[in-house]
Each structure stands twice: as C-alpha cells, then as structure tokens.
mmCIF file with all atom_site columns, C-alpha atoms in Angstrom:
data_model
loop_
_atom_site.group_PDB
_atom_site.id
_atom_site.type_symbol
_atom_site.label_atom_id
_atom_site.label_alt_id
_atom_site.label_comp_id
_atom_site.label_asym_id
_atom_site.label_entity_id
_atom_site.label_seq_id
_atom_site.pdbx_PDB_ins_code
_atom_site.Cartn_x
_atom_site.Cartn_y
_atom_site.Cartn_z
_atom_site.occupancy
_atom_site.B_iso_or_equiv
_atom_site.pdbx_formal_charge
_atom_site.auth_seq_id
_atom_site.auth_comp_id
_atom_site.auth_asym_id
_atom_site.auth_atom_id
_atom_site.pdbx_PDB_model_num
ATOM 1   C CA . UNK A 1 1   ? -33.633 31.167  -172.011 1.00 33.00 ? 58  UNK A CA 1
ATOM 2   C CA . UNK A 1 2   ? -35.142 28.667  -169.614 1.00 34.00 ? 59  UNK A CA 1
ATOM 3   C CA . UNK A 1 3   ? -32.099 28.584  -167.113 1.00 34.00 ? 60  UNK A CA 1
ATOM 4   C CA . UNK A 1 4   ? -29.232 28.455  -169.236 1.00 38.00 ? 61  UNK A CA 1
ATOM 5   C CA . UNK A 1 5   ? -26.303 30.955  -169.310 1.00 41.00 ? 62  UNK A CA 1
ATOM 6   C CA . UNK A 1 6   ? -23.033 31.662  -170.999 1.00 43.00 ? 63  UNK A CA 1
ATOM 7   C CA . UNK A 1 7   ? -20.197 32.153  -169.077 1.00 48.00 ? 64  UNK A CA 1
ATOM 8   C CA . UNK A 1 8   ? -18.615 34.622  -171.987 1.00 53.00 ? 65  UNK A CA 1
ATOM 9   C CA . UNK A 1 9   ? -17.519 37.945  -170.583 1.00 61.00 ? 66  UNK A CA 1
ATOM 10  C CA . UNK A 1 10  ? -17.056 39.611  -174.453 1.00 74.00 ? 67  UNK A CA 1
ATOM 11  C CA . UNK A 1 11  ? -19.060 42.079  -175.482 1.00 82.00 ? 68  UNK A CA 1
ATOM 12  C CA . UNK A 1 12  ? -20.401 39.870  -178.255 1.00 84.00 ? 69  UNK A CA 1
ATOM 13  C CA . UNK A 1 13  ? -21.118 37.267  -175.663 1.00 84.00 ? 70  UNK A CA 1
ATOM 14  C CA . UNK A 1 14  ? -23.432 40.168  -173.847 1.00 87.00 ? 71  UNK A CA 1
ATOM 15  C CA . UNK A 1 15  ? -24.869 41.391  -176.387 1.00 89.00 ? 72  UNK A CA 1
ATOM 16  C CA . UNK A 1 16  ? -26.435 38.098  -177.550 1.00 89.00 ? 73  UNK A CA 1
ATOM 17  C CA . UNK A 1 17  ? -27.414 37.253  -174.363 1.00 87.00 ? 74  UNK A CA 1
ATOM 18  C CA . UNK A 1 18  ? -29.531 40.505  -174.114 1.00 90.00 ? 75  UNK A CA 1
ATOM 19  C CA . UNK A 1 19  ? -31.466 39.970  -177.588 1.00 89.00 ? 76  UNK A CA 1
ATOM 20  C CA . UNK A 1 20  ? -32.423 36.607  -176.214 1.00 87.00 ? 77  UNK A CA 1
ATOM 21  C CA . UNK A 1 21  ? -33.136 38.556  -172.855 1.00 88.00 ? 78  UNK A CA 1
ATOM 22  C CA . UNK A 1 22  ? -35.273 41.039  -174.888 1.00 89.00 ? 79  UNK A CA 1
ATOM 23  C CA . UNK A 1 23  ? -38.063 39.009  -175.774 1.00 86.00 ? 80  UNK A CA 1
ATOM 24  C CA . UNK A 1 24  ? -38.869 37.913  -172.332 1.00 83.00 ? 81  UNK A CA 1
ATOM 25  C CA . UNK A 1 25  ? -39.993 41.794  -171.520 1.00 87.00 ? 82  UNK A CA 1
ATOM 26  C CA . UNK A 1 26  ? -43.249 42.375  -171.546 1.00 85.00 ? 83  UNK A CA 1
ATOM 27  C CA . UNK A 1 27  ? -42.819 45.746  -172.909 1.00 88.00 ? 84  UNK A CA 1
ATOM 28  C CA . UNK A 1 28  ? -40.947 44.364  -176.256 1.00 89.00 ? 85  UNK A CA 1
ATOM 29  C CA . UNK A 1 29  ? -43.194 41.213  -176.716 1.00 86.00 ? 86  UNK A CA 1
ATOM 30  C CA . UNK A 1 30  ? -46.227 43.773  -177.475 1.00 89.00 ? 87  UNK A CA 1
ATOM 31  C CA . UNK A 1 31  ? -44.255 45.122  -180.188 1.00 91.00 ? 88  UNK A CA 1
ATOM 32  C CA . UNK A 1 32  ? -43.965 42.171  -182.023 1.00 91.00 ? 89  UNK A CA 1
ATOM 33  C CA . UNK A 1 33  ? -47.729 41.903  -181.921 1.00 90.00 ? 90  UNK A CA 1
ATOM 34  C CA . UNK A 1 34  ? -47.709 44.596  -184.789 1.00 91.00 ? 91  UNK A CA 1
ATOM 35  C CA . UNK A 1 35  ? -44.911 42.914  -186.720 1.00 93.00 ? 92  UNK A CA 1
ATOM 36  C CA . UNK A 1 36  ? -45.712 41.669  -190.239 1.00 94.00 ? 93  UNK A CA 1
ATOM 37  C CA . UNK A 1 37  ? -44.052 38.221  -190.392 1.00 94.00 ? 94  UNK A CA 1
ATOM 38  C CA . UNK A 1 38  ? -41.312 39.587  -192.398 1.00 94.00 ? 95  UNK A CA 1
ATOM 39  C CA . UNK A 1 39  ? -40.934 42.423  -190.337 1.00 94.00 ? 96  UNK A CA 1
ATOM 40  C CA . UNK A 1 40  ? -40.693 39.414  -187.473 1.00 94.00 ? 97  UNK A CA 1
ATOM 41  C CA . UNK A 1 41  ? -38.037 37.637  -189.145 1.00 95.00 ? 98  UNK A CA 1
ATOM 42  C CA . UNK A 1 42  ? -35.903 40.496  -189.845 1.00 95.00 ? 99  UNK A CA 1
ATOM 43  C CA . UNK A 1 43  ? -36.017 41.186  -185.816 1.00 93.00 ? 100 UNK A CA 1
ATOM 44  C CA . UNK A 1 44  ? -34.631 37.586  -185.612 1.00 95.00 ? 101 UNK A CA 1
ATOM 45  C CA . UNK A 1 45  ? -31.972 37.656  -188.031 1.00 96.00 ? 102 UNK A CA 1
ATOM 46  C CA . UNK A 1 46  ? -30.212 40.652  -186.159 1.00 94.00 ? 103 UNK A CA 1
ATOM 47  C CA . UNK A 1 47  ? -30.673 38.333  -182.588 1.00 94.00 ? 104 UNK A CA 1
ATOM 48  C CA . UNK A 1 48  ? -29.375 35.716  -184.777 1.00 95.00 ? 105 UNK A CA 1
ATOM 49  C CA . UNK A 1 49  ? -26.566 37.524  -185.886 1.00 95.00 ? 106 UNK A CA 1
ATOM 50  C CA . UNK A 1 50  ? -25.292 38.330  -182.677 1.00 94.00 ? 107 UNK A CA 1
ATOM 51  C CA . UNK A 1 51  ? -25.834 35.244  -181.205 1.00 94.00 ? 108 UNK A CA 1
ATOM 52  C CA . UNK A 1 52  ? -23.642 33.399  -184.263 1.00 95.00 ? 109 UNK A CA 1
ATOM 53  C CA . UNK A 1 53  ? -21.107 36.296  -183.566 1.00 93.00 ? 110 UNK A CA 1
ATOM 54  C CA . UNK A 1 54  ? -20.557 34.990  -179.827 1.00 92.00 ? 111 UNK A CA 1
ATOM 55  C CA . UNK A 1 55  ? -20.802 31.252  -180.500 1.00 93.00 ? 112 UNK A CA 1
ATOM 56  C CA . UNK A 1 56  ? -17.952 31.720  -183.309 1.00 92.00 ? 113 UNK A CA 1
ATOM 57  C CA . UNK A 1 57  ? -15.761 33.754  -180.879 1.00 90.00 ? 114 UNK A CA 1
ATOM 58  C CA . UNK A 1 58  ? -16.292 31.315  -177.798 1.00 88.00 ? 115 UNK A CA 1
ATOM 59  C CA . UNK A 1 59  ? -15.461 28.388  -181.022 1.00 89.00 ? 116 UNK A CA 1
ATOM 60  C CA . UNK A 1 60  ? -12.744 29.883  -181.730 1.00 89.00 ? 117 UNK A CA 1
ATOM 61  C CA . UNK A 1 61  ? -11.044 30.335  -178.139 1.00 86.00 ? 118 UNK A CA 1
ATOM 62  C CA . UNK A 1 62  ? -10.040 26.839  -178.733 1.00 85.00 ? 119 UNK A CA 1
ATOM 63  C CA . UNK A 1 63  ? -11.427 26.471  -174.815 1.00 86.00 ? 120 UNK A CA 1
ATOM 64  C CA . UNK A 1 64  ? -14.905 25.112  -175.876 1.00 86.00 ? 121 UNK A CA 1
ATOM 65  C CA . UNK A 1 65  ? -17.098 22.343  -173.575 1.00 91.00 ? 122 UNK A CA 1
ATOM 66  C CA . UNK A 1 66  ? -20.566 21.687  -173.484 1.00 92.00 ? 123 UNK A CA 1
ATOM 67  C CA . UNK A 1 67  ? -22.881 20.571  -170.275 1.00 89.00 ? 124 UNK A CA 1
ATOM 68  C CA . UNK A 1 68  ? -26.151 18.994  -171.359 1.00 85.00 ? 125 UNK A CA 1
ATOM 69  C CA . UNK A 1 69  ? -29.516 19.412  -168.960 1.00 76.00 ? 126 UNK A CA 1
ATOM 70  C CA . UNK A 1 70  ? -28.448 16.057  -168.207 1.00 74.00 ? 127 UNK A CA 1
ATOM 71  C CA . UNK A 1 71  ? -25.205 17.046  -166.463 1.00 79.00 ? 128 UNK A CA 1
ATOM 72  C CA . UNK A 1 72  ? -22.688 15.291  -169.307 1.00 85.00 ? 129 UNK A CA 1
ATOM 73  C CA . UNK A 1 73  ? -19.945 17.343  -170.894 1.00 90.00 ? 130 UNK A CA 1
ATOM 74  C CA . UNK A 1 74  ? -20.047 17.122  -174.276 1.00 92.00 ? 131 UNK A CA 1
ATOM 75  C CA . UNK A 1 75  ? -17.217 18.561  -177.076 1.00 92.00 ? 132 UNK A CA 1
ATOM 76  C CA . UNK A 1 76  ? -18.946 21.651  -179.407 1.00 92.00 ? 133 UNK A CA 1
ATOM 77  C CA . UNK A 1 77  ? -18.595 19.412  -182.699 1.00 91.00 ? 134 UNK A CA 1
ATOM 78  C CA . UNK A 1 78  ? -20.662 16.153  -180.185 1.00 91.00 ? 135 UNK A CA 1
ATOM 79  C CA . UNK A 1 79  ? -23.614 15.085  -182.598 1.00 89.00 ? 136 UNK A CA 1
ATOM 80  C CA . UNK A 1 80  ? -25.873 15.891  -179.970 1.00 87.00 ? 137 UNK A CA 1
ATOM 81  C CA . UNK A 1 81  ? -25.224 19.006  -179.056 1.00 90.00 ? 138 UNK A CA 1
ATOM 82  C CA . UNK A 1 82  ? -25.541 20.071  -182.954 1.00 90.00 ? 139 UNK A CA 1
ATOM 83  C CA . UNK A 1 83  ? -28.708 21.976  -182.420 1.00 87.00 ? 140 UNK A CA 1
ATOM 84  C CA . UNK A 1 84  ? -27.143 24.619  -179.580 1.00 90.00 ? 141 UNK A CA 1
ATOM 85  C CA . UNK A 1 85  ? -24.300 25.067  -181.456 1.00 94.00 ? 142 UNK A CA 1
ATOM 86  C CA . UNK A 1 86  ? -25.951 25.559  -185.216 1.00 95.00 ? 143 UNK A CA 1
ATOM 87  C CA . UNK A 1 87  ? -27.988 29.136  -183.930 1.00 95.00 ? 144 UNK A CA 1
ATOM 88  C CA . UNK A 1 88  ? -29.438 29.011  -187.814 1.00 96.00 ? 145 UNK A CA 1
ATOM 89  C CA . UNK A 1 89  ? -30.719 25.413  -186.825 1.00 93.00 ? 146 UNK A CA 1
ATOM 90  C CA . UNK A 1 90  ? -31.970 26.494  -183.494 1.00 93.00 ? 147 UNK A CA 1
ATOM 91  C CA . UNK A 1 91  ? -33.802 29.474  -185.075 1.00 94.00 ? 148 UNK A CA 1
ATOM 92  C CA . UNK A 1 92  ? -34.902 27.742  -188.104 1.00 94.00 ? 149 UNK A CA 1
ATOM 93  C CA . UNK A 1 93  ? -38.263 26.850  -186.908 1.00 91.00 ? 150 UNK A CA 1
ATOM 94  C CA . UNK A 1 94  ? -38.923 30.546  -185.753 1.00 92.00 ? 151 UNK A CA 1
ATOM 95  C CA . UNK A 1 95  ? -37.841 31.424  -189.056 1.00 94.00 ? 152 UNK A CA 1
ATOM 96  C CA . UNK A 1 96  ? -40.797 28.817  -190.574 1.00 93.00 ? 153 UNK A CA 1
ATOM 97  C CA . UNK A 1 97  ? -43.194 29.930  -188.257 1.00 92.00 ? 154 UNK A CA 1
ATOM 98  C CA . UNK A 1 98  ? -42.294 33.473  -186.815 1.00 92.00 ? 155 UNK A CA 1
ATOM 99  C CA . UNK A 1 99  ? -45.966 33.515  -185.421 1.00 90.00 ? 156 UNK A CA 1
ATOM 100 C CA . UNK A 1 100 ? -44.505 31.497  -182.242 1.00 88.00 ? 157 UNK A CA 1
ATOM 101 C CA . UNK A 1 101 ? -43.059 34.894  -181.204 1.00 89.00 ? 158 UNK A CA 1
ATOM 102 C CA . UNK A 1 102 ? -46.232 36.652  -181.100 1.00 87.00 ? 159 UNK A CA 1
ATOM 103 C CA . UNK A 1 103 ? -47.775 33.672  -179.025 1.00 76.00 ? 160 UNK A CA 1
ATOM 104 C CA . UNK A 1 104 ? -49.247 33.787  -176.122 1.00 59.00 ? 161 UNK A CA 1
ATOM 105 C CA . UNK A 1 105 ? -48.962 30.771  -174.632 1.00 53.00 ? 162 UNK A CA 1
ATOM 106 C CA . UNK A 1 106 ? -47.233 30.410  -171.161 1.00 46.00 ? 163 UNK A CA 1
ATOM 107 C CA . UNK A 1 107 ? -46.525 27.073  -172.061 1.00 49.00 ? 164 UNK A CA 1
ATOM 108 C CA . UNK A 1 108 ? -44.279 27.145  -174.942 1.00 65.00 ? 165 UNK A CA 1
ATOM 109 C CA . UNK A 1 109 ? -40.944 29.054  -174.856 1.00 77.00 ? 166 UNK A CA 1
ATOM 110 C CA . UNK A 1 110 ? -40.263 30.241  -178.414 1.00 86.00 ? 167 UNK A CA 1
ATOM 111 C CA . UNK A 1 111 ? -36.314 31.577  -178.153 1.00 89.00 ? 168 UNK A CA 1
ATOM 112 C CA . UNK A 1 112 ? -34.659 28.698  -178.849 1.00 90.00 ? 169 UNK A CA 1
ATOM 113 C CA . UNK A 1 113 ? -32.189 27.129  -175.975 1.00 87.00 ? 170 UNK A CA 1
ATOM 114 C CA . UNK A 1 114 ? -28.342 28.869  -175.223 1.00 89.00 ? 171 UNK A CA 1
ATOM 115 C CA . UNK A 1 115 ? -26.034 26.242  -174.216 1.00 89.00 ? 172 UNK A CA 1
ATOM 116 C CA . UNK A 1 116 ? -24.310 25.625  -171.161 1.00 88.00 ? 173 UNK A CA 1
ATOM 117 C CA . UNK A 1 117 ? -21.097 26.698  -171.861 1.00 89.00 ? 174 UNK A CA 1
ATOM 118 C CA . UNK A 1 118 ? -17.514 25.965  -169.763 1.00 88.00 ? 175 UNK A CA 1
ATOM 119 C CA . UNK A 1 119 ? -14.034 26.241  -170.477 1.00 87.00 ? 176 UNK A CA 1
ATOM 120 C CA . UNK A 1 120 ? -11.439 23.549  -169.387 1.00 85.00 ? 177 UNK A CA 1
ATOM 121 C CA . UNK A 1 121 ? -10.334 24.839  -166.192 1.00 84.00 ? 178 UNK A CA 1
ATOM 122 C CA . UNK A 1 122 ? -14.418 25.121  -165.393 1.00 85.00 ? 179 UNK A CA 1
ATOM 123 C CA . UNK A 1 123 ? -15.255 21.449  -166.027 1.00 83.00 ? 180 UNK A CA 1
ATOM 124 C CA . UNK A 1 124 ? -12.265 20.207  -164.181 1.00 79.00 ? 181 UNK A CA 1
ATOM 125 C CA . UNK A 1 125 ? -13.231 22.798  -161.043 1.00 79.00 ? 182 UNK A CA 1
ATOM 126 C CA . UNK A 1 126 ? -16.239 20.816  -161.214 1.00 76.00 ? 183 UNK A CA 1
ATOM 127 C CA . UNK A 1 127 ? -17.160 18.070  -158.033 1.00 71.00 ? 184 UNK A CA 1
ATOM 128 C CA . UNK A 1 128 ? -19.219 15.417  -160.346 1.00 72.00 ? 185 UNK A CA 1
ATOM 129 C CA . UNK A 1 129 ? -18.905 15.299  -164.168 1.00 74.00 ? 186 UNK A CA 1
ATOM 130 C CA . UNK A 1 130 ? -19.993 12.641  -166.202 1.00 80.00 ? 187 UNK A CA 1
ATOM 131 C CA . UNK A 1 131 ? -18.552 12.071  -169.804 1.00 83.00 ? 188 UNK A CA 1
ATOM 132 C CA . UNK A 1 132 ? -20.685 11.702  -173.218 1.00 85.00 ? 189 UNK A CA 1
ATOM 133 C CA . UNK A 1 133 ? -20.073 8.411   -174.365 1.00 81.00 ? 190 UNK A CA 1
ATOM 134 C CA . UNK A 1 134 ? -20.382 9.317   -177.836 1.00 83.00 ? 191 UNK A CA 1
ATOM 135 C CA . UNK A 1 135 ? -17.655 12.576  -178.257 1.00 86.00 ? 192 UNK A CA 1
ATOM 136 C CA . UNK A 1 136 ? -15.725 11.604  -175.441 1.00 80.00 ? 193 UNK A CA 1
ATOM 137 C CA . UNK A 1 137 ? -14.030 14.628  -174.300 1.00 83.00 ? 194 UNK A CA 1
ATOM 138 C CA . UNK A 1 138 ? -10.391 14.365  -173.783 1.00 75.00 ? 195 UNK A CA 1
ATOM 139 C CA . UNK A 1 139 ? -10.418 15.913  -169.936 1.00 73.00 ? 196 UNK A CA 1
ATOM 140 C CA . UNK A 1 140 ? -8.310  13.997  -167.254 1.00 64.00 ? 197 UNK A CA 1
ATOM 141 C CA . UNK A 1 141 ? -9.789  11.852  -164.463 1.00 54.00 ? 198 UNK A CA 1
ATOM 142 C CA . UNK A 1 142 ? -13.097 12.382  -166.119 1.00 55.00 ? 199 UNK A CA 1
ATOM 143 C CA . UNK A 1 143 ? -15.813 10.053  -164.603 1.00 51.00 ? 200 UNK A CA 1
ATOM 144 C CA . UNK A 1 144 ? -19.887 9.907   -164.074 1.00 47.00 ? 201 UNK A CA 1
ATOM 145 C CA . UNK A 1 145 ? -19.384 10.578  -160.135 1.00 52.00 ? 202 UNK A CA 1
ATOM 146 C CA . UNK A 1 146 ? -16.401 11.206  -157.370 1.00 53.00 ? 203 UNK A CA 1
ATOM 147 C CA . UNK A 1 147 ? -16.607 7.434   -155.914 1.00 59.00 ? 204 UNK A CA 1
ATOM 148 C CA . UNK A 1 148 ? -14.878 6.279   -153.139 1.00 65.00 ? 205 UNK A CA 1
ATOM 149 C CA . UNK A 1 149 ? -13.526 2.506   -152.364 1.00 74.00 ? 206 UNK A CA 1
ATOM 150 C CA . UNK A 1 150 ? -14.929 -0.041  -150.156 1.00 83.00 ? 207 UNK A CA 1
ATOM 151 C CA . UNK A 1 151 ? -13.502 -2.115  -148.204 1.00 88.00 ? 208 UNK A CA 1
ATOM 152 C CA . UNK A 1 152 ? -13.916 -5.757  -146.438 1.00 92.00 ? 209 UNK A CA 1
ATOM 153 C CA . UNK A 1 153 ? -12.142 -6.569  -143.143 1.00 94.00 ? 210 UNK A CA 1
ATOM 154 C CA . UNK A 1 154 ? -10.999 -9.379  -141.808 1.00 94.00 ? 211 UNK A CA 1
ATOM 155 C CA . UNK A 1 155 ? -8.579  -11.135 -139.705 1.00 95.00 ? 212 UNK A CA 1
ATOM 156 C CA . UNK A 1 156 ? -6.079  -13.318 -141.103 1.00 95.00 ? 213 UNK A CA 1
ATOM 157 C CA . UNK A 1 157 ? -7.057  -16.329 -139.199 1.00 93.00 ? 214 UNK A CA 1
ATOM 158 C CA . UNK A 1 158 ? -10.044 -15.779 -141.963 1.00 94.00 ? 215 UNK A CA 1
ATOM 159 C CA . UNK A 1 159 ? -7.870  -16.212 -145.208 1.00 95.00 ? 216 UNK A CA 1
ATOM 160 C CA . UNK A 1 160 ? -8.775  -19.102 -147.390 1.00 92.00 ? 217 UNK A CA 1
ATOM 161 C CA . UNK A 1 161 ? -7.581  -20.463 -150.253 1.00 89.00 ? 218 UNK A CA 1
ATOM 162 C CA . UNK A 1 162 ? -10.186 -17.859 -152.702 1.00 91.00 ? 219 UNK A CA 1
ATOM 163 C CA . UNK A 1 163 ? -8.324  -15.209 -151.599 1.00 92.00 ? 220 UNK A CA 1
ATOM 164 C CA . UNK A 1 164 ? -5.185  -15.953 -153.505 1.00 92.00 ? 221 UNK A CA 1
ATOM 165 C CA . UNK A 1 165 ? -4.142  -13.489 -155.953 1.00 89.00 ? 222 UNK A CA 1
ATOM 166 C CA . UNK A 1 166 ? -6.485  -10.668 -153.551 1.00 91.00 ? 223 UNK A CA 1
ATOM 167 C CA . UNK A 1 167 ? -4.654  -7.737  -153.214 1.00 90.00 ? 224 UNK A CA 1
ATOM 168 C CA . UNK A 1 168 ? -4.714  -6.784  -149.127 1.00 94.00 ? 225 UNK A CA 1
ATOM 169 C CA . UNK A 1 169 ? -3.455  -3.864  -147.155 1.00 92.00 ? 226 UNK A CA 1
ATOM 170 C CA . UNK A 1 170 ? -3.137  -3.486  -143.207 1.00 92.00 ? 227 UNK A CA 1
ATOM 171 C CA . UNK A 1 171 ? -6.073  -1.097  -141.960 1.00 89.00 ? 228 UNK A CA 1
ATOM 172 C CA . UNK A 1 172 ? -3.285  2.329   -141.880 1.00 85.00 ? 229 UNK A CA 1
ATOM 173 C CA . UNK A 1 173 ? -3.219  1.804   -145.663 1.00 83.00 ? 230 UNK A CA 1
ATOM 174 C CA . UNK A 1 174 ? -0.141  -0.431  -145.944 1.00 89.00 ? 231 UNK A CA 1
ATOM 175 C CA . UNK A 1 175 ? 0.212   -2.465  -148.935 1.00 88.00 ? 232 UNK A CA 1
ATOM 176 C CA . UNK A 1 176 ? 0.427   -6.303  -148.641 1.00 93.00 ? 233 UNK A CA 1
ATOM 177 C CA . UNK A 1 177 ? 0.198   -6.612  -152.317 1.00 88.00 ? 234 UNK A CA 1
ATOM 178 C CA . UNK A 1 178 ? -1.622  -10.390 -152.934 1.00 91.00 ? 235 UNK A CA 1
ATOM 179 C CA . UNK A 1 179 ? -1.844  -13.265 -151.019 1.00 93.00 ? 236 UNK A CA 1
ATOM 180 C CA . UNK A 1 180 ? 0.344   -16.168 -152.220 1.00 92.00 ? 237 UNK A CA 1
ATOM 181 C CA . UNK A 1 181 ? 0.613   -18.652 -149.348 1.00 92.00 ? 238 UNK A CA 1
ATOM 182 C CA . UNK A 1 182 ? -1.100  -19.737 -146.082 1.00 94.00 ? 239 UNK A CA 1
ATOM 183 C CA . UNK A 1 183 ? 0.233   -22.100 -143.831 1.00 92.00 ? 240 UNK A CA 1
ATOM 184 C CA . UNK A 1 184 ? -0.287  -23.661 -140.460 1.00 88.00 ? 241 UNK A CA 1
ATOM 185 C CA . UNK A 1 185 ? 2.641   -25.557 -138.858 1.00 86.00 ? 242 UNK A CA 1
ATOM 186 C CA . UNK A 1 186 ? 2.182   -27.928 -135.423 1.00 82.00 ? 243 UNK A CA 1
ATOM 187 C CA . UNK A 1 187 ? 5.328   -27.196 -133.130 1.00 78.00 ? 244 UNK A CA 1
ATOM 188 C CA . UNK A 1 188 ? 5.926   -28.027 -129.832 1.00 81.00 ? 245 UNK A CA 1
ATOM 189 C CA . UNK A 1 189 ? 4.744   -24.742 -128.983 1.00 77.00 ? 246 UNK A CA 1
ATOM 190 C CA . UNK A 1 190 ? 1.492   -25.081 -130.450 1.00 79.00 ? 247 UNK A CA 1
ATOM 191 C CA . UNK A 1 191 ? 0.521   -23.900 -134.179 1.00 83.00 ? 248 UNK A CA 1
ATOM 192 C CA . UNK A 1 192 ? 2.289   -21.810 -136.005 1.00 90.00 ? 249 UNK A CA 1
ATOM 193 C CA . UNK A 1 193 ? 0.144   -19.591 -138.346 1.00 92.00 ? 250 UNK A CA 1
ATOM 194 C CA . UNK A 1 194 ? 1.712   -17.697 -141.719 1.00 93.00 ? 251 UNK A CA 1
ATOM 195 C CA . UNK A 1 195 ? -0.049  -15.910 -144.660 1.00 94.00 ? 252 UNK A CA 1
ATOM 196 C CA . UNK A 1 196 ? 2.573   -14.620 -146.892 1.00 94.00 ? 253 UNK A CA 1
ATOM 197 C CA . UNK A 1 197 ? 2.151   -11.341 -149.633 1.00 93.00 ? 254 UNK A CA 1
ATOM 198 C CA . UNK A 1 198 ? 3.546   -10.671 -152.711 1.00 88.00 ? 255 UNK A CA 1
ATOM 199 C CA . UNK A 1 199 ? 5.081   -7.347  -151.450 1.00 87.00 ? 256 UNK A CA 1
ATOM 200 C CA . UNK A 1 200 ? 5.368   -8.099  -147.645 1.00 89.00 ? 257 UNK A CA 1
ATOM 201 C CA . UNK A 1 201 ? 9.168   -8.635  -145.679 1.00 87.00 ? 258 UNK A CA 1
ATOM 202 C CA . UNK A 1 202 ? 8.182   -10.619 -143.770 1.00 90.00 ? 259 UNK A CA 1
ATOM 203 C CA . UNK A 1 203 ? 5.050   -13.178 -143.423 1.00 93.00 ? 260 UNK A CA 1
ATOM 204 C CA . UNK A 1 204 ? 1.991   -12.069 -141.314 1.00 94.00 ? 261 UNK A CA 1
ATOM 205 C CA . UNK A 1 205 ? 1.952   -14.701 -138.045 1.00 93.00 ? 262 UNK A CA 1
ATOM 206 C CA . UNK A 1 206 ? -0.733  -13.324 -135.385 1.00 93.00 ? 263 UNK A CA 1
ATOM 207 C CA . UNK A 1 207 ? -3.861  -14.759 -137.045 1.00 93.00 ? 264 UNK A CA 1
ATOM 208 C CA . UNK A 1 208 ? -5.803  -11.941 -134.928 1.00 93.00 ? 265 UNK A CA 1
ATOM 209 C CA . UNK A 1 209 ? -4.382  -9.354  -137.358 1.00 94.00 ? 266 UNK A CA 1
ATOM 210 C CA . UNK A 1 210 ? -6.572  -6.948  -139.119 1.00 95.00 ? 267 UNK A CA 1
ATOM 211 C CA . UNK A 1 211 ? -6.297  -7.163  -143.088 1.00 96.00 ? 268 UNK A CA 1
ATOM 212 C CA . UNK A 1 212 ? -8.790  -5.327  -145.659 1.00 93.00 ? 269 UNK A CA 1
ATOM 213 C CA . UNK A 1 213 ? -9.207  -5.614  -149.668 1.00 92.00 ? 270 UNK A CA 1
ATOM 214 C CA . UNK A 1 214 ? -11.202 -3.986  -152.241 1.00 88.00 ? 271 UNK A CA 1
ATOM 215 C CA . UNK A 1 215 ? -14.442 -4.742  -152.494 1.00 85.00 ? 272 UNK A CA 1
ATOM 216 C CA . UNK A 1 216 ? -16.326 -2.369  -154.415 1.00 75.00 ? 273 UNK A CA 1
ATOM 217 C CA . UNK A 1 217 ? -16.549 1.706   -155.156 1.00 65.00 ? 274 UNK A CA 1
ATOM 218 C CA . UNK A 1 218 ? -19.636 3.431   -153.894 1.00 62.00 ? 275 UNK A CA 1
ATOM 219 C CA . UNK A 1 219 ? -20.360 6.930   -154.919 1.00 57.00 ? 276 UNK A CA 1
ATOM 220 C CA . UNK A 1 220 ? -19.789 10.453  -153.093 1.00 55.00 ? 277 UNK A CA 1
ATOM 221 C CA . UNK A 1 221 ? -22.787 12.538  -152.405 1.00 51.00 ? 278 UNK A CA 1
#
C-alpha cells in the first residue's frame, strides 16, 4: 500500500488491511497468474468488500480526518480526497483492466492507495498540521506550521513618531499596550524624556530603557 496505514484497531479494519497486504506476497501474486479475468475480478470484489466494510465503520465513528501525502488534513466528504474514500472508485480501474494484477512491472503498484487515516484527538496530538483550504476542517488552533513571534528591540530614546499606534512590551513580557505620546521637556535639570502607552501607569522616562514589538512570526522546526 505504498506507505500508508490505518490506524483502525476493528477486526474489519484488519482484515482489509491484510487483503491489500495479500497481494504484495510473492507466493499469492503467482496465483493470480492462472486467474481468468473474471476469476481476477471476483478475487477483488471480496478485497473490495472488506475494505468498504472498514471505511463505512471508521465513517461512521463520527471521528473521521484525512492526511494527504502532502501533510494537509482533509474532512472524509473533502473533494479531493474522493478517490480514497470511494474504494469502488479506487478499484474501478482494476476492475477495467484486472490484467494490472498479474503485471509484472516493479514500477507500477496496482492496489489502489489506503488513506491516511486519524481521529480528532490524533490530529490535534500532532506538532505541525496544515489545513485544506478547500474542506476546511473544523479543528482548533489549526495552522500550516507551529510559528513563533519575532521581535525588534529598541531603546526608547529610539521611538519616533511611526511608531504610534505600535503595540510594545518591556523585554520580561510586560505589556505597554501602544504608543500614544513622546515628549522631551528642557528643565533646569536638563531634558526630561517621556513616551507614554495606552496601558502603562505611569510614562516610561529613562530613554536607555529596553522596549520590543512584533515584528514578524517565523516558523518552528
């Protein structure tokens, strides 16, 4: 089955999974030499019994999630995931041609493809996931990679008038909120410097102090 695997425990999830199995052996490939076609196609409407049998129960769990070879989680009923789910599509062109299972070429895999199933709990165990755009599965904090922010530093004798509106925090995570006012005052003492934040007590004065915004995500190996 070229890498892909159910995660069904049920017998009927088993049992399809060993016809499919079945003619990767050496043993039962000769066998099918002999086979009339008909003969052939009555060998693939028992595999394709079974296999419906487990893709109804695992539809019918309610629990059902797709992941395509290209790592997206996909919904059962997802347009593009169709031909996994439809076994009577998948086998249809063995059914045409039931010659392709009495091939010999190492080139061309004739048991058509089991889907990479998962239920709920499996996708959201899951350290990178990325959504199909087109079925949208309804699965929380759902995204194409684990990202992390970035952030620019600087210190606030560095604030100008573009960052108004910019959301800062200190560097231990404290939140500033935006930046509404900056200010420098000549006193007798020498200039006095103030940058003022929408959620902030009191103003920030040293103009040496660290501040940091969001720049950017980047994402998580």
């Amino acid at each position: 089955m070229s890498g892909l695997t159910s995660p069904a425990d049920s017998e009927a999830g088993q049992a399809a999974a060993a016809a499919r199995t079945m003619y990767k052996q050496e043993d039962y490939a000769r066998t099918l030499q002999a086979l009339s076609h008909d003969e052939l196609r009555e060998r693939m409407k028992e595999t394709l019994a079974l296999e419906k049998a487990a893709m109804q129960e695992w539809l019918d769990s309610g629990d059902c999630y797709i992941i395509s070879l290209a790592g997206k989680v996909h919904v059962p009923t997802c347009d593009s995931m169709r031909r996994f789910v439809d076994r009577d599509s998948a086998w249809s062109t063995n059914f045409r041609f039931p010659q392709r299972l009495q091939g010999d070429s190492p080139d061309e895999d004739p048991i058509p493809a089991w889907p990479i199933l998962k239920t709920r709990a499996q996708i959201e165990a899951m350290p990178r996931r990325t959504a199909c755009p087109l079925c949208s599965p309804d699965l929380p904090h759902l995204d194409k990679a684990r990202r992390a922010i970035t952030w620019t530093f600087l210190p606030a004798r560095s604030l100008k008038s573009k960052h108004f509106g910019t959301e800062f925090r200190l560097p231990d995570g404290t939140l500033l909120g935006a930046l509404t006012r900056i200010s420098t005052v000549e006193t007798i003492d020498g200039l006095l410097y103030s940058a003022e934040f929408e959620f902030a007590e009191t103003p920030v004065t040293n103009p040496e102090t660290d501040l940091m915004y969001e720049t950017g995500t980047r994402a998580l190996a």
